[in-house]
Coordinates of C-alpha atoms and ligand atoms in Angstrom, one line a residue:
X1 CA -47.8 75.3 41.9
X2 CA -49.6 78.7 42.3
X3 CA -46.2 80.3 41.8
X4 CA -45.4 78.1 38.7
X5 CA -48.5 79.1 37.3
X6 CA -48.0 82.9 37.6
X7 CA -44.3 82.8 36.2
X8 CA -44.5 80.3 33.6
X9 CA -48.1 79.5 32.2
X10 CA -49.7 83.0 32.4
X11 CA -46.8 84.8 30.3
X12 CA -46.6 81.9 27.8
X13 CA -50.4 82.0 27.4
X14 CA -50.2 85.8 27.0
X15 CA -47.3 85.6 24.5
X16 CA -49.6 83.1 22.4
X17 CA -52.6 85.3 22.5
X18 CA -50.7 88.4 21.5
X19 CA -49.2 86.3 18.6
X20 CA -52.6 85.1 17.6
X21 CA -54.0 88.6 17.8
X22 CA -51.2 90.1 15.9
X23 CA -51.4 87.3 13.0
X24 CA -55.0 87.9 12.9
X25 CA -54.8 91.7 12.7
X26 CA -52.1 91.3 10.2
X27 CA -53.8 88.9 7.8
X28 CA -57.0 91.1 7.8
X29 CA -54.9 94.1 6.9
X30 CA -53.3 92.2 3.9
X31 CA -56.6 91.6 2.7
X32 CA -57.9 95.1 3.1
X33 CA -54.8 96.7 1.5
X34 CA -54.5 95.0 -1.7
X35 CA -52.3 97.2 -3.9
X36 CA -53.5 97.9 -7.5
X37 CA -50.7 100.2 -8.1
X38 CA -49.9 100.1 -11.7
X39 CA -52.7 97.6 -12.5
X40 CA -55.0 98.9 -15.3
X41 CA -58.8 99.0 -13.8
X42 CA -61.7 98.6 -16.1
X43 CA -65.4 99.5 -15.3
X44 CA -67.2 96.5 -16.8
X45 CA -70.1 97.9 -18.8
X46 CA -69.6 101.1 -16.9
X47 CA -69.4 100.6 -13.0
X48 CA -72.3 98.2 -13.6
X49 CA -72.4 97.3 -9.8
X50 CA -73.6 100.7 -9.0
X51 CA -75.7 101.7 -11.9
X52 CA -77.7 100.2 -14.8
X53 CA -75.0 98.6 -17.4
X54 CA -73.8 100.4 -20.6
X55 CA -75.6 103.7 -19.6
X56 CA -74.5 107.2 -19.1
X57 CA -74.9 106.7 -15.2
X58 CA -72.7 103.8 -15.1
X59 CA -70.2 105.3 -17.2
X60 CA -70.2 108.4 -15.2
X61 CA -69.9 106.5 -12.3
X62 CA -66.6 104.5 -13.4
X63 CA -65.0 107.8 -14.2
X64 CA -66.0 109.1 -10.5
X65 CA -64.6 105.8 -9.1
X66 CA -61.1 106.4 -10.9
X67 CA -61.0 103.5 -13.2
X68 CA -58.7 103.9 -16.1
X69 CA -61.1 102.7 -19.0
X70 CA -64.8 102.1 -19.3
X71 CA -65.9 98.8 -20.9
X72 CA -68.9 99.1 -23.0
X73 CA -70.5 96.3 -25.3
X74 CA -71.7 97.7 -29.0
X75 CA -74.1 96.2 -31.5
X76 CA -75.9 97.6 -34.5
X77 CA -79.5 99.0 -34.6
X78 CA -82.0 98.2 -37.7
X79 CA -80.8 101.5 -39.1
X80 CA -77.1 100.6 -38.6
X81 CA -76.3 102.8 -35.8
X82 CA -73.7 101.7 -33.1
X83 CA -75.7 101.0 -29.9
X84 CA -74.5 100.2 -26.4
X85 CA -76.3 97.1 -25.1
X86 CA -74.8 93.6 -24.0
X87 CA -77.6 91.2 -24.9
X88 CA -79.0 90.2 -28.3
X89 CA -82.4 91.1 -27.0
X90 CA -83.3 94.3 -25.1
X91 CA -85.5 92.2 -22.6
X92 CA -83.2 91.8 -19.7
X93 CA -82.0 95.4 -19.4
X94 CA -84.8 97.6 -20.6
X95 CA -88.8 97.9 -20.5
X96 CA -88.7 96.5 -24.2
X97 CA -89.0 93.0 -26.0
X98 CA -87.1 91.6 -28.5
X99 CA -83.9 91.7 -30.8
X100 CA -81.8 94.7 -30.7
X101 CA -81.5 94.5 -34.3
X102 CA -85.2 94.8 -34.9
X103 CA -85.4 98.2 -33.4
X104 CA -84.0 101.6 -34.9
X105 CA -82.1 103.9 -32.8
X106 CA -85.0 106.1 -32.2
X107 CA -87.2 103.3 -30.9
X108 CA -84.2 102.1 -28.6
X109 CA -83.8 105.4 -27.3
X110 CA -87.5 105.6 -26.2
X111 CA -87.0 102.3 -23.9
X112 CA -86.1 102.8 -20.3
X113 CA -82.8 101.2 -19.5
X114 CA -82.6 102.1 -15.8
X115 CA -85.6 100.6 -13.8
X116 CA -84.7 97.0 -14.2
X117 CA -81.4 97.8 -12.4
X118 CA -83.2 99.9 -9.7
X119 CA -86.4 102.4 -9.9
X120 CA -84.2 105.1 -8.8
X121 CA -82.6 105.1 -12.2
X122 CA -86.0 105.2 -14.3
X123 CA -85.6 107.4 -17.3
X124 CA -82.2 106.2 -18.2
X125 CA -81.6 105.5 -21.7
X126 CA -79.4 103.4 -24.0
X127 CA -76.5 105.5 -25.5
X128 CA -74.7 105.2 -28.8
X129 CA -70.8 104.5 -28.9
X130 CA -70.4 108.1 -30.5
X131 CA -72.2 109.6 -27.4
X132 CA -70.0 107.6 -25.2
X133 CA -66.9 108.8 -27.1
X134 CA -68.0 112.4 -27.1
X135 CA -68.8 112.5 -23.3
X136 CA -65.8 110.5 -21.9
X137 CA -62.8 110.3 -24.7
X138 CA -60.1 112.5 -23.2
X139 CA -61.0 111.9 -19.5
X140 CA -60.8 108.0 -19.4
X141 CA -59.9 105.0 -21.6
X142 CA -62.6 103.3 -23.5
X143 CA -62.7 99.7 -24.1
X144 CA -65.2 98.6 -26.9
X145 CA -66.4 95.2 -26.8
X146 CA -67.5 94.1 -30.4
X147 CA -70.8 91.8 -29.7
X148 CA -71.9 89.3 -32.3
X149 CA -70.4 90.4 -35.5
X150 CA -72.0 87.6 -37.5
X151 CA -75.4 89.2 -36.7
X152 CA -74.3 92.9 -36.6
X153 CA -72.9 92.7 -40.3
X154 CA -70.5 95.5 -41.0
X155 CA -70.0 96.6 -37.4
X156 CA -66.3 96.5 -37.8
X157 CA -66.3 99.0 -40.6
X158 CA -68.7 101.4 -38.6
X159 CA -66.5 101.1 -35.6
X160 CA -63.2 102.0 -37.5
X161 CA -64.9 104.8 -39.4
X162 CA -66.1 106.3 -36.0
X163 CA -62.7 105.7 -34.2
X164 CA -60.9 107.6 -37.0
X165 CA -62.2 110.8 -35.5
X166 CA -60.3 110.1 -32.1
X167 CA -56.6 110.2 -32.7
X168 CA -55.4 109.1 -29.2
X169 CA -54.8 105.5 -29.8
X170 CA -53.5 104.5 -26.4
X171 CA -56.9 105.7 -24.9
X172 CA -59.1 103.3 -27.0
X173 CA -58.9 99.4 -27.3
X174 CA -61.4 97.1 -29.3
X175 CA -62.0 93.7 -28.0
X176 CA -63.9 90.7 -29.2
X177 CA -64.2 87.0 -28.5
X178 CA -64.6 87.0 -32.4
X179 CA -61.0 86.8 -33.8
X180 CA -62.2 87.3 -37.3
X181 CA -63.9 90.7 -36.5
X182 CA -60.6 91.8 -34.8
X183 CA -58.6 90.8 -37.9
X184 CA -60.9 92.8 -40.1
X185 CA -60.3 95.9 -37.8
X186 CA -56.8 95.1 -38.1
X187 CA -57.0 95.3 -41.8
X188 CA -58.9 98.3 -41.9
X189 CA -56.7 100.3 -39.5
X190 CA -53.4 99.0 -38.0
X191 CA -53.4 101.7 -35.4
X192 CA -56.2 100.6 -33.5
X193 CA -55.1 98.8 -30.3
X194 CA -57.1 95.4 -30.0
X195 CA -57.8 93.0 -27.2
X196 CA -58.8 89.1 -27.7
X197 CA -61.3 87.6 -25.4
X198 CA -60.7 84.2 -24.9
X199 CA -63.4 81.9 -24.7
X200 CA -62.5 79.1 -21.9
X201 CA -62.8 76.2 -24.0
X202 CA -59.7 77.5 -25.7
X203 CA -57.4 76.9 -22.7
X204 CA -54.9 75.6 -22.4
X205 CA -53.7 77.9 -25.6
X206 CA -51.1 76.6 -27.6
X207 CA -47.7 78.9 -28.1
X208 CA -48.7 78.8 -31.9
X209 CA -52.2 80.4 -31.2
X210 CA -50.6 82.8 -28.9
X211 CA -48.3 83.8 -31.7
X212 CA -50.9 84.3 -33.9
X213 CA -53.1 86.4 -31.6
X214 CA -50.1 88.7 -30.5
X215 CA -49.4 89.1 -34.2
X216 CA -52.3 91.8 -34.2
X217 CA -53.3 92.2 -30.6
X218 CA -52.0 94.1 -27.7
X219 CA -54.4 92.6 -25.2
X220 CA -55.6 89.0 -24.4
X221 CA -58.1 89.1 -21.8
X222 CA -59.6 86.1 -19.8
X223 CA -62.2 85.3 -17.3
X224 CA -60.8 84.6 -14.0
X225 CA -62.1 81.1 -13.9
X226 CA -60.0 80.2 -17.2
X227 CA -56.7 82.2 -16.2
X228 CA -53.5 80.1 -16.2
X229 CA -50.2 81.2 -15.1
X230 CA -48.2 79.5 -18.0
X231 CA -50.4 81.2 -20.5
X232 CA -50.0 84.7 -19.0
X233 CA -46.4 84.2 -19.1
X234 CA -46.2 83.2 -22.5
X235 CA -48.8 86.0 -23.5
X236 CA -46.4 88.6 -21.6
X237 CA -43.2 87.2 -23.2
X238 CA -44.4 88.3 -26.5
X239 CA -45.0 92.0 -25.3
X240 CA -48.9 91.8 -24.9
X241 CA -51.1 92.6 -22.0
X242 CA -53.6 90.4 -20.0
X243 CA -56.7 91.8 -18.5
X244 CA -58.8 89.5 -16.4
X245 CA -62.5 89.9 -15.7
X246 CA -65.2 88.7 -13.6
X247 CA -68.6 89.9 -12.5
X248 CA -68.7 88.6 -8.7
X249 CA -65.6 86.1 -8.3
X250 CA -63.8 87.4 -5.4
X251 CA -60.5 85.7 -6.7
X252 CA -60.3 88.1 -9.3
X253 CA -58.0 90.6 -7.7
X254 CA -55.7 88.2 -5.8
X255 CA -55.6 85.7 -8.9
X256 CA -54.7 88.6 -11.2
X257 CA -52.0 89.8 -8.9
X258 CA -50.5 86.3 -8.4
X259 CA -50.5 85.4 -12.0
X260 CA -48.9 88.8 -13.0
X261 CA -52.0 90.2 -15.1
X262 CA -51.7 93.7 -16.0
X263 CA -55.4 94.8 -15.1
X264 CA -58.8 93.7 -14.0
X265 CA -62.1 94.3 -15.5
X266 CA -64.8 94.7 -13.0
X267 CA -68.2 95.7 -12.3
X268 CA -67.2 97.6 -9.1
X269 CA -64.2 99.5 -11.0
X270 CA -61.8 99.9 -8.0
X271 CA -60.5 97.8 -5.1
X272 CA -60.2 97.7 -2.3
X273 CA -63.5 99.9 -2.1
X274 CA -65.1 97.2 -4.0
X275 CA -64.2 94.5 -1.6
X276 CA -66.8 95.7 0.9
X277 CA -69.4 95.6 -1.8
X278 CA -68.5 91.8 -2.8
X279 CA -68.7 91.1 0.9
X280 CA -72.3 92.4 1.0
X281 CA -73.3 90.6 -2.1
X282 CA -72.2 87.4 -0.1
Ligands
G3P301 O1 -64.7 92.6 -20.9 C1 -64.9 91.3 -20.6 C2 -66.1 90.9 -20.7 O2 -67.0 92.1 -21.0 C3 -66.6 89.8 -21.6 O3 -67.9 89.4 -21.1 O4 -70.3 89.0 -21.4 O5 -69.6 90.8 -20.0 O6 -69.4 91.1 -22.2 P1 -69.3 90.0 -21.3
CA302 CA1 -68.6 93.3 -22.6

Protein backbone atom coordinates (compact mmCIF):
# COMPACT_ATOMS: atom_id res chain seq x y z
CA UNK A 1 0.00 0.00 0.00
CA UNK A 2 2.88 2.31 0.95
CA UNK A 3 4.57 1.45 -2.37
CA UNK A 4 1.38 2.15 -4.34
CA UNK A 5 0.98 5.48 -2.53
CA UNK A 6 4.52 6.44 -3.48
CA UNK A 7 4.27 5.28 -7.09
CA UNK A 8 0.84 6.49 -8.14
CA UNK A 9 -0.95 8.77 -5.71
CA UNK A 10 1.95 11.13 -4.88
CA UNK A 11 2.88 11.76 -8.56
CA UNK A 12 -0.79 12.19 -9.52
CA UNK A 13 -1.38 14.71 -6.72
CA UNK A 14 1.81 16.55 -7.70
CA UNK A 15 0.74 16.79 -11.35
CA UNK A 16 -2.69 18.14 -10.32
CA UNK A 17 -1.05 20.66 -7.96
CA UNK A 18 1.34 21.84 -10.69
CA UNK A 19 -1.59 22.19 -13.12
CA UNK A 20 -3.58 24.22 -10.58
CA UNK A 21 -0.59 26.49 -9.90
CA UNK A 22 0.07 26.92 -13.63
CA UNK A 23 -3.57 27.76 -14.38
CA UNK A 24 -3.81 30.16 -11.45
CA UNK A 25 -0.59 31.89 -12.52
CA UNK A 26 -1.74 32.00 -16.11
CA UNK A 27 -5.12 33.52 -15.34
CA UNK A 28 -3.55 36.13 -13.05
CA UNK A 29 -1.13 36.97 -15.81
CA UNK A 30 -3.85 37.29 -18.41
CA UNK A 31 -5.63 39.78 -16.17
CA UNK A 32 -2.45 41.78 -15.58
CA UNK A 33 -1.37 42.04 -19.18
CA UNK A 34 -4.53 43.27 -20.85
CA UNK A 35 -3.32 44.58 -24.21
CA UNK A 36 -4.50 48.06 -25.13
CA UNK A 37 -2.34 48.05 -28.25
CA UNK A 38 -4.10 50.02 -30.94
CA UNK A 39 -6.84 51.21 -28.60
CA UNK A 40 -7.51 54.88 -28.11
CA UNK A 41 -7.15 55.88 -24.45
CA UNK A 42 -8.87 59.01 -23.20
CA UNK A 43 -8.23 60.72 -19.86
CA UNK A 44 -11.75 61.46 -18.60
CA UNK A 45 -12.00 65.09 -17.40
CA UNK A 46 -8.19 64.80 -17.51
CA UNK A 47 -6.67 62.03 -15.42
CA UNK A 48 -9.37 62.78 -12.86
CA UNK A 49 -8.63 59.70 -10.79
CA UNK A 50 -5.33 61.35 -9.85
CA UNK A 51 -6.02 65.08 -9.85
CA UNK A 52 -9.03 67.46 -9.68
CA UNK A 53 -11.20 67.01 -12.78
CA UNK A 54 -11.04 69.50 -15.64
CA UNK A 55 -8.02 71.32 -14.18
CA UNK A 56 -4.54 71.90 -15.56
CA UNK A 57 -3.20 69.34 -13.04
CA UNK A 58 -5.53 66.60 -14.33
CA UNK A 59 -4.76 67.38 -17.97
CA UNK A 60 -1.02 67.42 -17.30
CA UNK A 61 -1.32 64.05 -15.54
CA UNK A 62 -3.26 62.60 -18.49
CA UNK A 63 -0.45 63.71 -20.81
CA UNK A 64 2.20 62.20 -18.51
CA UNK A 65 0.33 58.90 -18.30
CA UNK A 66 0.42 58.63 -22.08
CA UNK A 67 -3.28 58.99 -22.89
CA UNK A 68 -4.12 59.71 -26.54
CA UNK A 69 -6.82 62.30 -25.75
CA UNK A 70 -7.79 64.57 -22.87
CA UNK A 71 -11.55 64.72 -22.35
CA UNK A 72 -13.01 67.97 -20.97
CA UNK A 73 -16.47 69.42 -20.30
CA UNK A 74 -17.21 72.88 -21.62
CA UNK A 75 -19.85 75.44 -20.62
CA UNK A 76 -20.38 79.18 -20.92
CA UNK A 77 -19.69 81.75 -18.23
CA UNK A 78 -21.99 84.74 -17.57
CA UNK A 79 -19.79 86.76 -19.93
CA UNK A 80 -19.89 84.02 -22.60
CA UNK A 81 -16.40 82.56 -22.20
CA UNK A 82 -15.80 78.82 -22.69
CA UNK A 83 -14.99 77.40 -19.26
CA UNK A 84 -14.11 73.79 -18.42
CA UNK A 85 -16.38 72.42 -15.71
CA UNK A 86 -18.66 69.38 -15.59
CA UNK A 87 -21.63 70.34 -13.41
CA UNK A 88 -24.19 73.10 -13.92
CA UNK A 89 -23.24 74.33 -10.44
CA UNK A 90 -19.79 75.07 -9.05
CA UNK A 91 -20.52 73.54 -5.61
CA UNK A 92 -19.15 69.99 -6.01
CA UNK A 93 -15.76 70.80 -7.49
CA UNK A 94 -14.95 74.28 -6.16
CA UNK A 95 -15.27 76.32 -2.97
CA UNK A 96 -18.01 78.44 -4.57
CA UNK A 97 -21.77 78.09 -4.69
CA UNK A 98 -24.35 78.49 -7.41
CA UNK A 99 -24.71 78.16 -11.15
CA UNK A 100 -21.71 78.37 -13.46
CA UNK A 101 -23.72 80.65 -15.76
CA UNK A 102 -24.11 83.22 -12.97
CA UNK A 103 -20.34 83.71 -12.68
CA UNK A 104 -18.12 85.80 -14.95
CA UNK A 105 -14.83 84.25 -16.03
CA UNK A 106 -12.95 86.50 -13.63
CA UNK A 107 -15.15 85.36 -10.73
CA UNK A 108 -14.77 81.68 -11.66
CA UNK A 109 -11.01 82.09 -11.83
CA UNK A 110 -11.01 83.20 -8.18
CA UNK A 111 -12.52 79.88 -7.03
CA UNK A 112 -10.42 77.05 -5.65
CA UNK A 113 -10.98 74.00 -7.87
CA UNK A 114 -8.44 71.71 -6.20
CA UNK A 115 -9.14 71.37 -2.47
CA UNK A 116 -12.40 69.44 -2.85
CA UNK A 117 -10.37 66.70 -4.57
CA UNK A 118 -7.46 66.81 -2.12
CA UNK A 119 -5.93 69.60 0.02
CA UNK A 120 -2.60 69.09 -1.77
CA UNK A 121 -4.25 70.62 -4.88
CA UNK A 122 -5.32 73.82 -3.08
CA UNK A 123 -5.08 76.82 -5.38
CA UNK A 124 -5.81 74.86 -8.59
CA UNK A 125 -8.15 76.96 -10.74
CA UNK A 126 -10.73 76.38 -13.43
CA UNK A 127 -9.36 76.91 -16.92
CA UNK A 128 -10.86 77.94 -20.26
CA UNK A 129 -11.02 75.81 -23.40
CA UNK A 130 -8.72 78.34 -24.99
CA UNK A 131 -6.11 77.77 -22.25
CA UNK A 132 -6.39 73.99 -22.62
CA UNK A 133 -5.84 74.19 -26.38
CA UNK A 134 -2.96 76.64 -26.03
CA UNK A 135 -1.17 74.33 -23.58
CA UNK A 136 -1.95 70.89 -24.99
CA UNK A 137 -2.85 71.09 -28.69
CA UNK A 138 -0.11 69.39 -30.70
CA UNK A 139 1.01 67.29 -27.70
CA UNK A 140 -2.13 65.18 -27.23
CA UNK A 141 -5.64 64.94 -28.71
CA UNK A 142 -8.49 66.95 -27.20
CA UNK A 143 -12.01 65.52 -26.78
CA UNK A 144 -14.38 68.39 -25.99
CA UNK A 145 -17.79 67.60 -24.50
CA UNK A 146 -20.43 70.29 -25.05
CA UNK A 147 -22.47 70.45 -21.85
CA UNK A 148 -26.07 71.64 -21.59
CA UNK A 149 -26.42 73.59 -24.86
CA UNK A 150 -30.02 74.47 -23.94
CA UNK A 151 -28.68 76.56 -21.04
CA UNK A 152 -25.38 77.52 -22.64
CA UNK A 153 -27.02 79.15 -25.65
CA UNK A 154 -24.68 79.92 -28.51
CA UNK A 155 -21.95 77.60 -27.22
CA UNK A 156 -21.74 75.77 -30.57
CA UNK A 157 -20.76 78.97 -32.43
CA UNK A 158 -18.17 79.89 -29.77
CA UNK A 159 -16.54 76.45 -29.98
CA UNK A 160 -16.40 76.42 -33.78
CA UNK A 161 -14.96 79.94 -33.85
CA UNK A 162 -12.20 78.88 -31.43
CA UNK A 163 -11.44 75.57 -33.16
CA UNK A 164 -10.95 77.28 -36.49
CA UNK A 165 -7.58 78.46 -35.14
CA UNK A 166 -6.50 74.84 -34.66
CA UNK A 167 -6.11 73.18 -38.08
CA UNK A 168 -5.22 69.57 -37.17
CA UNK A 169 -8.72 68.11 -37.35
CA UNK A 170 -7.66 64.59 -36.40
CA UNK A 171 -6.47 65.64 -32.96
CA UNK A 172 -9.74 67.29 -31.92
CA UNK A 173 -13.17 65.72 -31.40
CA UNK A 174 -16.31 67.49 -30.18
CA UNK A 175 -18.86 65.26 -28.48
CA UNK A 176 -22.22 65.73 -26.78
CA UNK A 177 -25.32 63.92 -25.58
CA UNK A 178 -27.20 66.66 -27.47
CA UNK A 179 -27.53 65.59 -31.11
CA UNK A 180 -28.96 68.95 -32.18
CA UNK A 181 -25.89 70.78 -30.84
CA UNK A 182 -23.67 68.43 -32.86
CA UNK A 183 -25.76 68.96 -35.99
CA UNK A 184 -25.41 72.71 -35.51
CA UNK A 185 -21.62 72.38 -35.26
CA UNK A 186 -21.64 70.22 -38.39
CA UNK A 187 -23.58 72.92 -40.24
CA UNK A 188 -21.05 75.53 -39.14
CA UNK A 189 -17.96 73.51 -40.03
CA UNK A 190 -18.10 70.09 -41.68
CA UNK A 191 -14.43 69.34 -40.96
CA UNK A 192 -14.80 69.15 -37.19
CA UNK A 193 -14.83 65.52 -36.00
CA UNK A 194 -17.94 64.80 -33.94
CA UNK A 195 -18.87 62.18 -31.37
CA UNK A 196 -22.38 61.35 -30.14
CA UNK A 197 -22.69 60.31 -26.51
CA UNK A 198 -25.47 57.76 -26.24
CA UNK A 199 -27.91 57.97 -23.40
CA UNK A 200 -28.67 54.43 -22.12
CA UNK A 201 -32.40 54.89 -22.75
CA UNK A 202 -31.71 54.92 -26.54
CA UNK A 203 -30.47 51.30 -26.40
CA UNK A 204 -31.12 49.21 -28.45
CA UNK A 205 -30.58 51.66 -31.31
CA UNK A 206 -32.37 51.12 -34.60
CA UNK A 207 -30.24 50.82 -37.73
CA UNK A 208 -32.08 53.88 -39.04
CA UNK A 209 -30.92 55.94 -36.05
CA UNK A 210 -27.35 54.63 -36.40
CA UNK A 211 -27.46 55.67 -40.09
CA UNK A 212 -28.60 59.13 -39.09
CA UNK A 213 -25.80 59.58 -36.54
CA UNK A 214 -23.18 58.11 -38.86
CA UNK A 215 -24.09 60.71 -41.49
CA UNK A 216 -22.34 63.44 -39.47
CA UNK A 217 -20.46 61.80 -36.56
CA UNK A 218 -17.13 59.96 -36.59
CA UNK A 219 -17.57 58.55 -33.07
CA UNK A 220 -20.57 57.05 -31.29
CA UNK A 221 -19.74 56.62 -27.61
CA UNK A 222 -21.33 54.59 -24.82
CA UNK A 223 -21.21 54.08 -21.11
CA UNK A 224 -19.96 50.57 -20.41
CA UNK A 225 -23.31 49.65 -18.86
CA UNK A 226 -25.18 50.25 -22.12
CA UNK A 227 -22.63 48.78 -24.52
CA UNK A 228 -24.07 46.15 -26.77
CA UNK A 229 -22.15 43.99 -29.27
CA UNK A 230 -24.69 44.19 -32.11
CA UNK A 231 -24.76 47.98 -31.90
CA UNK A 232 -20.95 48.19 -31.91
CA UNK A 233 -20.84 45.97 -35.02
CA UNK A 234 -23.48 48.07 -36.78
CA UNK A 235 -21.63 51.30 -35.99
CA UNK A 236 -18.27 49.97 -37.15
CA UNK A 237 -19.82 48.72 -40.41
CA UNK A 238 -20.58 52.39 -41.11
CA UNK A 239 -16.91 53.34 -40.63
CA UNK A 240 -17.57 55.07 -37.33
CA UNK A 241 -15.58 54.46 -34.17
CA UNK A 242 -16.84 53.52 -30.72
CA UNK A 243 -15.42 54.77 -27.43
CA UNK A 244 -16.60 53.36 -24.12
CA UNK A 245 -16.51 55.24 -20.85
CA UNK A 246 -16.86 54.49 -17.20
CA UNK A 247 -15.71 56.06 -13.98
CA UNK A 248 -15.11 52.99 -11.87
CA UNK A 249 -16.62 49.98 -13.61
CA UNK A 250 -13.93 47.31 -13.75
CA UNK A 251 -15.55 45.67 -16.79
CA UNK A 252 -14.59 48.69 -18.92
CA UNK A 253 -11.47 47.31 -20.56
CA UNK A 254 -12.57 43.70 -20.90
CA UNK A 255 -15.94 44.70 -22.37
CA UNK A 256 -14.42 47.27 -24.72
CA UNK A 257 -11.99 44.66 -26.06
CA UNK A 258 -14.55 41.87 -26.22
CA UNK A 259 -17.09 43.98 -28.10
CA UNK A 260 -14.49 45.40 -30.48
CA UNK A 261 -14.65 49.04 -29.35
CA UNK A 262 -11.98 51.45 -30.57
CA UNK A 263 -11.07 52.95 -27.25
CA UNK A 264 -11.83 53.74 -23.63
CA UNK A 265 -12.51 56.92 -21.68
CA UNK A 266 -11.36 56.48 -18.09
CA UNK A 267 -10.45 58.55 -15.04
CA UNK A 268 -7.26 56.54 -14.82
CA UNK A 269 -6.07 57.18 -18.38
CA UNK A 270 -4.24 53.93 -18.93
CA UNK A 271 -4.43 50.24 -18.34
CA UNK A 272 -3.04 48.09 -16.77
CA UNK A 273 -1.33 50.74 -14.62
CA UNK A 274 -4.80 51.73 -13.54
CA UNK A 275 -5.92 48.28 -12.68
CA UNK A 276 -4.10 48.48 -9.38
CA UNK A 277 -5.88 51.74 -8.66
CA UNK A 278 -9.26 50.12 -9.34
CA UNK A 279 -8.26 47.30 -6.98
CA UNK A 280 -7.44 49.83 -4.26
CA UNK A 281 -10.78 51.58 -4.69
CA UNK A 282 -12.60 48.29 -4.22
O1 LIG B 1 -16.75 61.17 -22.31
C1 LIG B 1 -17.88 60.57 -21.76
C2 LIG B 1 -18.35 61.19 -20.50
O2 LIG B 1 -17.60 62.32 -20.21
C3 LIG B 1 -19.79 61.51 -20.42
O3 LIG B 1 -20.20 61.63 -19.13
O4 LIG B 1 -20.94 62.84 -17.16
O5 LIG B 1 -18.58 62.26 -17.37
O6 LIG B 1 -19.51 64.05 -18.77
P1 LIG B 1 -19.79 62.75 -18.06
CA1 LIG C 1 -17.59 64.58 -20.01
